[in-house]
CSV table of C-alpha atoms in Angstrom, one decimal:
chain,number,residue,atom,x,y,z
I,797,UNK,CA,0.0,0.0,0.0
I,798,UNK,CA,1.4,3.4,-1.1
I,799,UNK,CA,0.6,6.9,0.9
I,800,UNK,CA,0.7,10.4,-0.3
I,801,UNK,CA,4.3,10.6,1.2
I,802,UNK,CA,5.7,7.5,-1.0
I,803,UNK,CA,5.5,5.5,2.6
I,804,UNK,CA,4.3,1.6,3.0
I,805,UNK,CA,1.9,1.4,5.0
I,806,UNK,CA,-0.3,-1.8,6.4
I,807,UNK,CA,-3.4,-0.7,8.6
I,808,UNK,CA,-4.2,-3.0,11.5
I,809,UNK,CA,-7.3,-4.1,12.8
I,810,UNK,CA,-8.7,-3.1,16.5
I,811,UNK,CA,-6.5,-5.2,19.1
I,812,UNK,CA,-3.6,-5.7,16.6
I,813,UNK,CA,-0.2,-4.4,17.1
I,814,UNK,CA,1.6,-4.2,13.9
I,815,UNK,CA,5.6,-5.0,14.4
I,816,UNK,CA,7.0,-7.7,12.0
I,817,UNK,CA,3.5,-9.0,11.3
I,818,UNK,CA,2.5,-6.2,8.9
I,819,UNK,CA,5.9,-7.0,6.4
I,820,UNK,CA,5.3,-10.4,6.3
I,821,UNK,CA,1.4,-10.4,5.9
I,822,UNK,CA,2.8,-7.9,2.3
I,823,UNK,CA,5.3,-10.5,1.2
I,824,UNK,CA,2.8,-13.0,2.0
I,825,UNK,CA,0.3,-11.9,-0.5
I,826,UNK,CA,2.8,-10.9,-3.2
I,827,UNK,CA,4.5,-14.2,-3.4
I,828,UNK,CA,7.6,-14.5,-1.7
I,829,UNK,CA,8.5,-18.2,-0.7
I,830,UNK,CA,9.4,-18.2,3.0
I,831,UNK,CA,11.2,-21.2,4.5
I,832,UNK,CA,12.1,-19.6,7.9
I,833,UNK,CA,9.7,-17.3,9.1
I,834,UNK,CA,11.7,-16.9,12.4
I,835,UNK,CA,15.0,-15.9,10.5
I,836,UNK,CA,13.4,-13.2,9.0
I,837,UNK,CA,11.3,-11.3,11.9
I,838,UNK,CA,14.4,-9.5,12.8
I,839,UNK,CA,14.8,-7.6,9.8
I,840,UNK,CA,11.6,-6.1,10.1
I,841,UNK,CA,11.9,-2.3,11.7
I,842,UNK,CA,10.0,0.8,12.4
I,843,UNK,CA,10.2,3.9,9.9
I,844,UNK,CA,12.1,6.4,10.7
I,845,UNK,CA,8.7,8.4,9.2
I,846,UNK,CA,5.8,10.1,11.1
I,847,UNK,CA,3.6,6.9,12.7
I,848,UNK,CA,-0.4,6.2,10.1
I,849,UNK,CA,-2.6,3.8,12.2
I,850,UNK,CA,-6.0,3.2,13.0
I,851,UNK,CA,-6.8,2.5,16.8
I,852,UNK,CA,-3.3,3.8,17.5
I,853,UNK,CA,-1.5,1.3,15.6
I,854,UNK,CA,1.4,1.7,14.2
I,855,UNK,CA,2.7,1.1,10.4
I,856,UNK,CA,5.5,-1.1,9.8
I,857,UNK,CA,7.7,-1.7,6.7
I,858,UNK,CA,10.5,-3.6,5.7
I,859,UNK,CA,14.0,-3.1,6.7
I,860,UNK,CA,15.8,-1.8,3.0
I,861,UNK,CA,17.2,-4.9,1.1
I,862,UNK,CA,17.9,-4.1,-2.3
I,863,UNK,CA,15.6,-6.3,-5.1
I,864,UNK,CA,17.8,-9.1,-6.9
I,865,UNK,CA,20.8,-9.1,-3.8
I,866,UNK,CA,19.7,-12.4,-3.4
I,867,UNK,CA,23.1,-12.9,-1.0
I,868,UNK,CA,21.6,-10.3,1.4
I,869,UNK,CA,19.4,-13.2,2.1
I,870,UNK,CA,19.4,-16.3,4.7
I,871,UNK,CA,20.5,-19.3,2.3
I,872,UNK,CA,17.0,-20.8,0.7
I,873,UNK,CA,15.4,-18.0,0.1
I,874,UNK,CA,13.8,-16.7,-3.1
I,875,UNK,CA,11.4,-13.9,-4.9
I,876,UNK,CA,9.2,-14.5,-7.4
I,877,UNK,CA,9.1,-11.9,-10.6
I,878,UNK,CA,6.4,-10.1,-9.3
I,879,UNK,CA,7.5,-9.6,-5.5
I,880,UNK,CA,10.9,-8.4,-6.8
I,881,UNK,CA,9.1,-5.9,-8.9
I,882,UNK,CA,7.3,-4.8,-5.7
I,883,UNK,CA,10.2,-5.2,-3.6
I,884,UNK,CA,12.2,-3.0,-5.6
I,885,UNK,CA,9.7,-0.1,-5.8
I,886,UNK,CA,8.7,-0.7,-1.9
I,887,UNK,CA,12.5,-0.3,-1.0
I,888,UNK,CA,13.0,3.5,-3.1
I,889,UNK,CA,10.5,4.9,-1.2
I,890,UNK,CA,11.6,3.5,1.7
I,891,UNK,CA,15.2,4.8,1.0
I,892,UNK,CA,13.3,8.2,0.4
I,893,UNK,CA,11.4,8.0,4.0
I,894,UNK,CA,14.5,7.4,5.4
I,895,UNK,CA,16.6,9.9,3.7
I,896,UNK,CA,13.9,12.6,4.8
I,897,UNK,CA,14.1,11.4,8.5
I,898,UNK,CA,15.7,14.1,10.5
I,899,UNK,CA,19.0,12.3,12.7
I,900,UNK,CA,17.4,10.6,15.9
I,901,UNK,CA,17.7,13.2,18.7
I,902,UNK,CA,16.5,16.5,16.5
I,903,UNK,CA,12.2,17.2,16.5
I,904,UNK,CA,11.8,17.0,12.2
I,905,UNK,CA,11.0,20.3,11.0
I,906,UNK,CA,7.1,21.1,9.9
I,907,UNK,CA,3.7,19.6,12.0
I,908,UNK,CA,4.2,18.2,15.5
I,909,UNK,CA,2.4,14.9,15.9
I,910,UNK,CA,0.2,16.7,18.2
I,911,UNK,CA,-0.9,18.4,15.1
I,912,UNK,CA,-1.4,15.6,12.5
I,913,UNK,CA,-5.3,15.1,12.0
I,914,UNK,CA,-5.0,11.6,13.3
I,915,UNK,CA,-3.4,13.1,16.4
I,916,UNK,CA,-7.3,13.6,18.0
I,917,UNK,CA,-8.2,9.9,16.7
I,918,UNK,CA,-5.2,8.1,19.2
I,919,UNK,CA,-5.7,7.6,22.6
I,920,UNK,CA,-2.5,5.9,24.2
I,921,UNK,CA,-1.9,5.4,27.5
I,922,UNK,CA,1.1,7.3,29.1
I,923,UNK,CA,3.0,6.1,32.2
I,924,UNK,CA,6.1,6.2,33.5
I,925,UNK,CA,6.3,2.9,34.8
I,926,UNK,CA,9.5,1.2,33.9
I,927,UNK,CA,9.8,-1.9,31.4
I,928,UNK,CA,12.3,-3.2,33.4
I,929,UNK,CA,12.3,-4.3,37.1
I,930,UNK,CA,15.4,-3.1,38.5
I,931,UNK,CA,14.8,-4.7,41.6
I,932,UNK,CA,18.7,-3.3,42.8
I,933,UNK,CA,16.8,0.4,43.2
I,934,UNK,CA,13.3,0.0,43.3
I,935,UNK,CA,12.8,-2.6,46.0
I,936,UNK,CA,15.0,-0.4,48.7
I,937,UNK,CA,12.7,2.5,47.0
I,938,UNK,CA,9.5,0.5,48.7
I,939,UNK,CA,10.9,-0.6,51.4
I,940,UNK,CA,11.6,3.0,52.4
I,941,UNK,CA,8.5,3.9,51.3
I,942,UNK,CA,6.8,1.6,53.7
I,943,UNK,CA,8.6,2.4,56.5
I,944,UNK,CA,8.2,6.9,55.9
I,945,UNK,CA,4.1,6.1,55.2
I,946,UNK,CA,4.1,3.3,57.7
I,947,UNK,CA,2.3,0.8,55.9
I,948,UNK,CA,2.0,-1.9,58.5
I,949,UNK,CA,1.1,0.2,61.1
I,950,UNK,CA,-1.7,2.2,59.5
I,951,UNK,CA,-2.9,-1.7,58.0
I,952,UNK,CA,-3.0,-2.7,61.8
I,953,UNK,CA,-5.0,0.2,63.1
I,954,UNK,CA,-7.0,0.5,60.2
I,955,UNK,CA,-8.2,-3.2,60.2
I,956,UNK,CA,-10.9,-3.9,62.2
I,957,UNK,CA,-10.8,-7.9,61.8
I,958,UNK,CA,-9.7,-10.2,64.6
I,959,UNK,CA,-6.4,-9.9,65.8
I,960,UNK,CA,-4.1,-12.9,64.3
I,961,UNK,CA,-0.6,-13.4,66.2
I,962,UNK,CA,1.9,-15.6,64.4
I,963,UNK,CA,4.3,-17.1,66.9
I,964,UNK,CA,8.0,-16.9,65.6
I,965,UNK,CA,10.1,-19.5,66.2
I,966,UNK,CA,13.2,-17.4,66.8
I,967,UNK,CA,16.7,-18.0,65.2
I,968,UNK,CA,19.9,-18.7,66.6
I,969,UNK,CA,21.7,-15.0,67.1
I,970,UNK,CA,25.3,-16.8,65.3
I,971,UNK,CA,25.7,-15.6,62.3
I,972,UNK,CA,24.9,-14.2,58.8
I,973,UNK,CA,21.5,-15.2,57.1
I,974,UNK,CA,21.3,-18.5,54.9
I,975,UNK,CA,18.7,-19.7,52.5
I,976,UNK,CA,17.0,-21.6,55.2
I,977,UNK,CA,16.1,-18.5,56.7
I,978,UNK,CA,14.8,-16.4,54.1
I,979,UNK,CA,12.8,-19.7,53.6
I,980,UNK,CA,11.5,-19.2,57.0
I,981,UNK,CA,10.8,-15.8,57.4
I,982,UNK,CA,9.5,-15.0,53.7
I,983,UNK,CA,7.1,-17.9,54.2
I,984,UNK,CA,5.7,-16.5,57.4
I,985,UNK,CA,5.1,-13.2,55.7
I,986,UNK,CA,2.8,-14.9,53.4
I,987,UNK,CA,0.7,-16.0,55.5
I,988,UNK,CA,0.8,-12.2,57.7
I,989,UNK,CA,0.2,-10.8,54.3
I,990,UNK,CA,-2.9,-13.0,53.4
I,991,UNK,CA,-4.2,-11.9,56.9
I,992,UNK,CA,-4.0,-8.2,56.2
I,993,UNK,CA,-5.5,-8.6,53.2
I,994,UNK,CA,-8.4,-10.4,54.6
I,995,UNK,CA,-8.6,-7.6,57.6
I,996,UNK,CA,-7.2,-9.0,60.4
I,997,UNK,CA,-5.2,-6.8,62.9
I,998,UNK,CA,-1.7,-8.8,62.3
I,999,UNK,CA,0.7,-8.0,65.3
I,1000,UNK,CA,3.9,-9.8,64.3
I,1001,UNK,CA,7.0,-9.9,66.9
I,1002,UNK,CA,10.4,-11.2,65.8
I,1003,UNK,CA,12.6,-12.7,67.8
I,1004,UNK,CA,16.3,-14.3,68.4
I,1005,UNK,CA,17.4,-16.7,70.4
I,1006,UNK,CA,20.4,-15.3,72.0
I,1007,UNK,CA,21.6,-18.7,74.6
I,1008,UNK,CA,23.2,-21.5,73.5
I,1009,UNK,CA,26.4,-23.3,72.4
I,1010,UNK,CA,25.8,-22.3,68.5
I,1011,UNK,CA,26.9,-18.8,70.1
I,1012,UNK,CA,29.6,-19.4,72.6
I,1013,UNK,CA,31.2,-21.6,69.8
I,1014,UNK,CA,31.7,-18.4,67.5
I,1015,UNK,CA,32.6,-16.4,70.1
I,1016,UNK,CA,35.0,-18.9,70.8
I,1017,UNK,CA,36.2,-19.9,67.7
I,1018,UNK,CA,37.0,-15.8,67.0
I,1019,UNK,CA,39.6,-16.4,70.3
I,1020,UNK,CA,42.8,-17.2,70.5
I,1021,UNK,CA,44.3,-20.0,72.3
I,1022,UNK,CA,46.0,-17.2,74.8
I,1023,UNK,CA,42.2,-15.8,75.4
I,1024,UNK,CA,40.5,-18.8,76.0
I,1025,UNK,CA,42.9,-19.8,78.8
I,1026,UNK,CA,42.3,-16.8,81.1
I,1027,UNK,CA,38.9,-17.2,79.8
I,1028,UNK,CA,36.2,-17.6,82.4
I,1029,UNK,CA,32.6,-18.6,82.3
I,1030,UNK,CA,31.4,-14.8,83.6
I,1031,UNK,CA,33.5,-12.9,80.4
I,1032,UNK,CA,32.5,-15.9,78.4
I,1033,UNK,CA,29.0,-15.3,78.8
I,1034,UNK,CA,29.6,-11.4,77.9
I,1035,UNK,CA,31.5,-11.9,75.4
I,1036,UNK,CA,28.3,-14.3,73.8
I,1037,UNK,CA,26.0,-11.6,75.0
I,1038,UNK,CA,27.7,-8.8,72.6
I,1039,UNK,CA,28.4,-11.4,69.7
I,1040,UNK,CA,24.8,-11.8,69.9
I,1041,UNK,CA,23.5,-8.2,70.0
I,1042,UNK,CA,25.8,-7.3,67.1
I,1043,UNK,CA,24.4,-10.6,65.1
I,1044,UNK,CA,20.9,-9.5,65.7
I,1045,UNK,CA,21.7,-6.0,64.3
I,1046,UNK,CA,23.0,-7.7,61.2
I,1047,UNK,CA,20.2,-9.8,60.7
I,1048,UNK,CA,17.6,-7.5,61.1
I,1049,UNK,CA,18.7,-5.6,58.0
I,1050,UNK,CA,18.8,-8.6,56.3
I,1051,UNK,CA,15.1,-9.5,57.3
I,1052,UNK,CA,14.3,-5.9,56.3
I,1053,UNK,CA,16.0,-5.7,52.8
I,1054,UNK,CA,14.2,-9.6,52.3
I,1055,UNK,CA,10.5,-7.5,52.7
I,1056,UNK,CA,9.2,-9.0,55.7
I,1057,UNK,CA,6.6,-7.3,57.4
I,1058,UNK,CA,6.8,-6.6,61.4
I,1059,UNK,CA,7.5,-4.7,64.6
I,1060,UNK,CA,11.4,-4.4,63.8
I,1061,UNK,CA,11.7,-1.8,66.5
I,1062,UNK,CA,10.7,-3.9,69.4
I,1063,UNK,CA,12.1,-7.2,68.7
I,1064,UNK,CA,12.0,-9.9,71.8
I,1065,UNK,CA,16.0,-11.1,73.1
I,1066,UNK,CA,15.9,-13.6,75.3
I,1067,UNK,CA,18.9,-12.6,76.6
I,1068,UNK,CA,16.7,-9.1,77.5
I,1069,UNK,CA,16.4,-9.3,81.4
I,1070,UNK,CA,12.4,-8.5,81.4
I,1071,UNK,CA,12.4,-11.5,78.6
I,1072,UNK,CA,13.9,-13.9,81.4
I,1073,UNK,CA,11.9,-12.9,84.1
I,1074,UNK,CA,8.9,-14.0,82.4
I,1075,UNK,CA,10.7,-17.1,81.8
I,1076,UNK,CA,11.4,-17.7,85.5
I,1077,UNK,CA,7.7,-16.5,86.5
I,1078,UNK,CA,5.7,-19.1,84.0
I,1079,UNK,CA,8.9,-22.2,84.9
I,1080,UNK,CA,7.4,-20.9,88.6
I,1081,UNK,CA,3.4,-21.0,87.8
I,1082,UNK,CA,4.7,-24.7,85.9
I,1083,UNK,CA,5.9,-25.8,89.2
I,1084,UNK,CA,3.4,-24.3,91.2
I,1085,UNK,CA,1.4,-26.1,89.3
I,1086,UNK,CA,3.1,-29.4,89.7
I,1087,UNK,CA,4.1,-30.0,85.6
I,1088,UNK,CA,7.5,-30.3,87.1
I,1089,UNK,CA,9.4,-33.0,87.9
I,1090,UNK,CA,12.6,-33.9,88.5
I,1091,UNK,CA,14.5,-37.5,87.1
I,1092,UNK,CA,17.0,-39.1,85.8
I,1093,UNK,CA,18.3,-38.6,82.4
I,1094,UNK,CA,22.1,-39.2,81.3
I,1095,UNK,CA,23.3,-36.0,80.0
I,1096,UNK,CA,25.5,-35.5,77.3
I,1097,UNK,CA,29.2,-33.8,77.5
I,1098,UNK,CA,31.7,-32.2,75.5
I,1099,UNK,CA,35.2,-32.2,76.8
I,1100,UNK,CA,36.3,-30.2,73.2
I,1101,UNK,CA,33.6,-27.4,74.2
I,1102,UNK,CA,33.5,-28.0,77.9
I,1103,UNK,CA,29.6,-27.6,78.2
I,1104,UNK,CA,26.2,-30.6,78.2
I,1105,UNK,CA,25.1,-31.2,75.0
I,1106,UNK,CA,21.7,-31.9,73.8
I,1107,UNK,CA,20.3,-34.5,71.8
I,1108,UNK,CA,20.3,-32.9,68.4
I,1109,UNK,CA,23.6,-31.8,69.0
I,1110,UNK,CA,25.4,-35.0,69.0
I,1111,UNK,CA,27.1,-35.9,65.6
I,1112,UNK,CA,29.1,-39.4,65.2
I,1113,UNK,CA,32.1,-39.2,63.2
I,1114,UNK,CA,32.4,-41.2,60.0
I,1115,UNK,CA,33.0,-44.6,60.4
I,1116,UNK,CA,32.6,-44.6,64.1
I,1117,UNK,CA,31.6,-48.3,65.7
I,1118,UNK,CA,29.8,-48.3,68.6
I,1119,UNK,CA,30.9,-51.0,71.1
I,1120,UNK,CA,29.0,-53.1,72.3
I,1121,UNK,CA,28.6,-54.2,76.2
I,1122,UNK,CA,26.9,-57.1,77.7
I,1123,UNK,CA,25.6,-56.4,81.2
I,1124,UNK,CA,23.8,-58.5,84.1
I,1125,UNK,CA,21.1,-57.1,86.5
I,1126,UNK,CA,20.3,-58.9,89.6
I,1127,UNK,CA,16.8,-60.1,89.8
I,1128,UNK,CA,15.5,-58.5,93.7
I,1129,UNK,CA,12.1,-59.7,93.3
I,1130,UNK,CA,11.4,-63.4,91.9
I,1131,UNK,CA,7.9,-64.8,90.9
I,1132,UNK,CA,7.0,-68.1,92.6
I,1133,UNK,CA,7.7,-69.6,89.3
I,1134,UNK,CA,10.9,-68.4,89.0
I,1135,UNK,CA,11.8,-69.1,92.4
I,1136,UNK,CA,11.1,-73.1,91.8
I,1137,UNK,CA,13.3,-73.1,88.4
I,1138,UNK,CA,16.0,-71.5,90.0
I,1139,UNK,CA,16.6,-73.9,92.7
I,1140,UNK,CA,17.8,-70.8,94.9
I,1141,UNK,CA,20.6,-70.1,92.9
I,1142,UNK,CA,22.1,-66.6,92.0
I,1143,UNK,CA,20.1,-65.4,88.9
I,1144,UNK,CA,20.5,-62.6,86.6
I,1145,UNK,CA,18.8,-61.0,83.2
I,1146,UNK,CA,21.5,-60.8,80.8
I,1147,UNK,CA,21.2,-57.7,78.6
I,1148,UNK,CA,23.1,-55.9,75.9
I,1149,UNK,CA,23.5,-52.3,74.7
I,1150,UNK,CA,25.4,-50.1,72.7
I,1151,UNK,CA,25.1,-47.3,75.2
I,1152,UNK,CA,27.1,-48.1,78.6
I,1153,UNK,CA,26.9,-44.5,79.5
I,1154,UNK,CA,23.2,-45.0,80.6
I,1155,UNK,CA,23.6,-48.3,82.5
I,1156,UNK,CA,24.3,-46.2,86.5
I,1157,UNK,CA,20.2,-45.1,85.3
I,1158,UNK,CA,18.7,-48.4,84.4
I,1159,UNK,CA,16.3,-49.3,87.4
I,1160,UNK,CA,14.2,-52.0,85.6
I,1161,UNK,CA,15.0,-54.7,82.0
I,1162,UNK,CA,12.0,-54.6,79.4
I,1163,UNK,CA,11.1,-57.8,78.0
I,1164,UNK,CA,9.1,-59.2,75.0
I,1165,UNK,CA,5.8,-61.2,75.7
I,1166,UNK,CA,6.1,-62.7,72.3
I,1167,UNK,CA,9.5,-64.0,72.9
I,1168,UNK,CA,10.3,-67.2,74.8
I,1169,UNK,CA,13.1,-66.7,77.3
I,1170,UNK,CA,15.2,-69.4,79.0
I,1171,UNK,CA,16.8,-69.8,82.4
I,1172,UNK,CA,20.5,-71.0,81.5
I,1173,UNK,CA,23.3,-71.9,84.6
I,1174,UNK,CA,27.0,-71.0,83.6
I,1175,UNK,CA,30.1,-72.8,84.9
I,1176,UNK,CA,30.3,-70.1,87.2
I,1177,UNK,CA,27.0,-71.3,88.9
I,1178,UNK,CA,25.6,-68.0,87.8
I,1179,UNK,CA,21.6,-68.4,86.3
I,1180,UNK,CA,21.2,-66.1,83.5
I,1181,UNK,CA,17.5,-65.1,81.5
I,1182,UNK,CA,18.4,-65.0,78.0
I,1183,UNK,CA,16.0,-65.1,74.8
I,1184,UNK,CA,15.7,-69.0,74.2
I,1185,UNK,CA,17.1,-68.3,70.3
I,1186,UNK,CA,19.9,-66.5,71.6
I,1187,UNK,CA,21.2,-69.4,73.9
I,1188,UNK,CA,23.7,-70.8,71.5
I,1189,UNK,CA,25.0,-67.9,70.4
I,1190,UNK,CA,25.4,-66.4,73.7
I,1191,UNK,CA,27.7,-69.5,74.4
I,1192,UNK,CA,29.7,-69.2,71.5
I,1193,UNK,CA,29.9,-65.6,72.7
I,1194,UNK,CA,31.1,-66.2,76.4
I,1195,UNK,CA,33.2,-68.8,74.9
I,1196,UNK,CA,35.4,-66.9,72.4
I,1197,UNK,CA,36.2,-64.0,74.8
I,1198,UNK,CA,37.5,-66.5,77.7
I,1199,UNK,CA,39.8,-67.5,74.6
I,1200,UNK,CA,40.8,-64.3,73.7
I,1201,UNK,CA,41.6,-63.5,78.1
I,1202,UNK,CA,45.0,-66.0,77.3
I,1203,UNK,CA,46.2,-68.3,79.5
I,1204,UNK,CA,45.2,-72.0,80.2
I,1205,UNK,CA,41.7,-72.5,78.7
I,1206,UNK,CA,38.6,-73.2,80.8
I,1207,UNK,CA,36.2,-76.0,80.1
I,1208,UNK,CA,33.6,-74.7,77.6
I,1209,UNK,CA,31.4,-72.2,79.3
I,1210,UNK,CA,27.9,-73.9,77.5
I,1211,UNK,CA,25.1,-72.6,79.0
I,1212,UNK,CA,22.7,-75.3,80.2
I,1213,UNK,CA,18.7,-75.0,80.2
């Protein structure tokens, strides 16, 4: 199609935008032979001419190849005689368009678009909202833009929903943030989001733990072997105690700069002395209360870090084989049954265990009603209960290590039913 100005011009329908789709719809129809659609969308270009369109659409042309340069081409591709005829005359009054474009930067002399007569015809939206994210400027952009209009504050005293509380499991005050926290805390401020949103009055209170053996051991670790011998546990625990506050700084930005909603400015320490009063008046109302009692329990030690250890805080190295320990309680209290069998001798229940450490706490031996168990005498003259299956091997057992003691070699130790 050919305007007044020698342009090319393809007017688009109502929701069309017209980019590469208006040069190949033109090539289309006058015969050009196409193998790679794909290869040839990115030689398609806006004029460097004043924009035609209906709807606001723009017109599109052809980037300038010259008719019968065939090696301008991708490999394959061909005109017929009548698209190089078009193609020829289509690309002069291109070349004339673009020739008559002012350089990019300079307004073209003559009518402003705002006074072409299709100027009143276009409505466009204009914004100044970028294309691109640039998540480096804008997101410290909104996050000080929540904090100066106070976002979450005015969304808690303008809700007038229920009040929703999430409890925060507070992390360890040791150290810089990892992917497990942002996990954490980003997931939490879902769900305090989703509140707001539905009107609740969300009151959310981080914390950090601020006890512990995670912290002494950086505090520790930052030491050197001088230090940690005049080292007691009072400057220990002050040293952990400003470790932790300057760990707690740190991580707070970090929560910050992740997004996360909440009451940054009154955080709860548990090293805060209010913080461990409560603790010490609920563990009171607990024992007032009698939910506390006191047992036995074998607890764990580190002679590396000189402090108990919990559960979850013991690690066995590579390769490590736990020995095993075979052990004999004293029966106290015998059934009648028992009594008869025994004949009044000495008798025991033989156990075994992997963990010797938590024999001095054993007060009673579990046993299986689905097993059968047997009453066996030693040479010793010592009656043993042992699983009835486990008899022989148990021999074999007692055997072999009176072997391995040296010396002359005692009778065979067989147990006897």
């Amino acid at each position: 199609l050919k305007t007044p100005k020698g342009e090319i011009a393809l007017w688009g329908g109502r929701g069309w935008t017209m980019r590469g789709v208006s040069f190949l719809c033109i090539v289309a129809i006058m015969g050009i032979t196409m193998r790679s659609v794909s290869a040839f969308v990115p030689s398609v270009h806006r004029l460097a001419t004043p924009s035609l369109g209906l709807g606001g659409r723009s017109l599109q042309a052809a980037s300038p190849l010259r008719a019968g340069t065939r090696s301008s081409l991708p490999s394959g591709w061909g005109f017929s005689g009548r698209a190089r005829l078009f193609h020829s005359t289509t690309m002069k009054a291109a070349d004339a368009a673009a020739a008559a474009a002012p350089p990019k930067g300079k307004k073209k002399p003559g009518k402003s678009k705002e006074d072409s007569k299709y100027s009143k015809t276009v409505n466009l939206p204009e914004t100044n909202f970028n294309q691109r994210a640039n998540a480096v400027v804008r997101e410290p952009e909104l996050q000080a833009f929540w904090k100066d209009e106070k976002v979450y504050e005015k969304a808690y005293e303008d809700n007038t929903g229920s009040k929703f509380v999430l409890h925060d499991g507070p992390p360890y005050a040791n150290g810089d943030l990892h992917i497990g926290h942002a996990l954490n805390k980003i997931l939490k401020d879902f769900i305090n989001r989703y509140q707001i949103l539905k009107g609740s009055k969300v009151k959310f209170v981080p914390g950090w733990d601020c006890h512990g053996l995670p912290i002494e051991l950086k505090v520790l670790q930052s030491m050197k072997s001088a230090e940690k011998r005049e080292l007691t546990p009072v400057k220990l625990r002050k040293k952990a105690a400003s470790f932790a506050r300057e760990t707690v700084d740190k991580q707070m930005d970090s929560f910050k700069r992740y997004g996360v909603w909440g009451d940054w400015e009154r955080p709860y320490l548990t090293l805060l002395p209010e913080y461990e009063a409560a603790q010490i008046k609920v563990f009171g109302e607990m024992v007032e209360g009698g939910h506390i009692y006191r047992g036995r329990k074998p607890v764990n030690w580190s002679p590396s870090s000189r402090t108990a250890l919990a559960e979850a805080e013991l690690e066995y190295p590579e390769g490590h084989v736990s020995r095993s320990l075979w052990a004999a309680f004293p029966v106290t209290m015998m059934s009648e049954a028992l009594k008869e069998k025994a004949g009044g001798e000495d008798v025991r229940v033989a156990v075994w265990t992997t963990t010797p450490w938590t024999l001095p706490a054993n007060l009673a031996v579990a046993v299986n009603e689905r097993l059968d168990y047997a009453l066996v005498k030693a040479p010793s003259g010592v009656c043993y209960i042992v699983a009835k299956d486990l008899v022989d091997n148990l021999s074999k057992k007692m055997q072999g290590e009176a072997e391995e003691e040296g010396g002359e070699k005692p009778p065979p130790p067989v147990l006897e039913e």
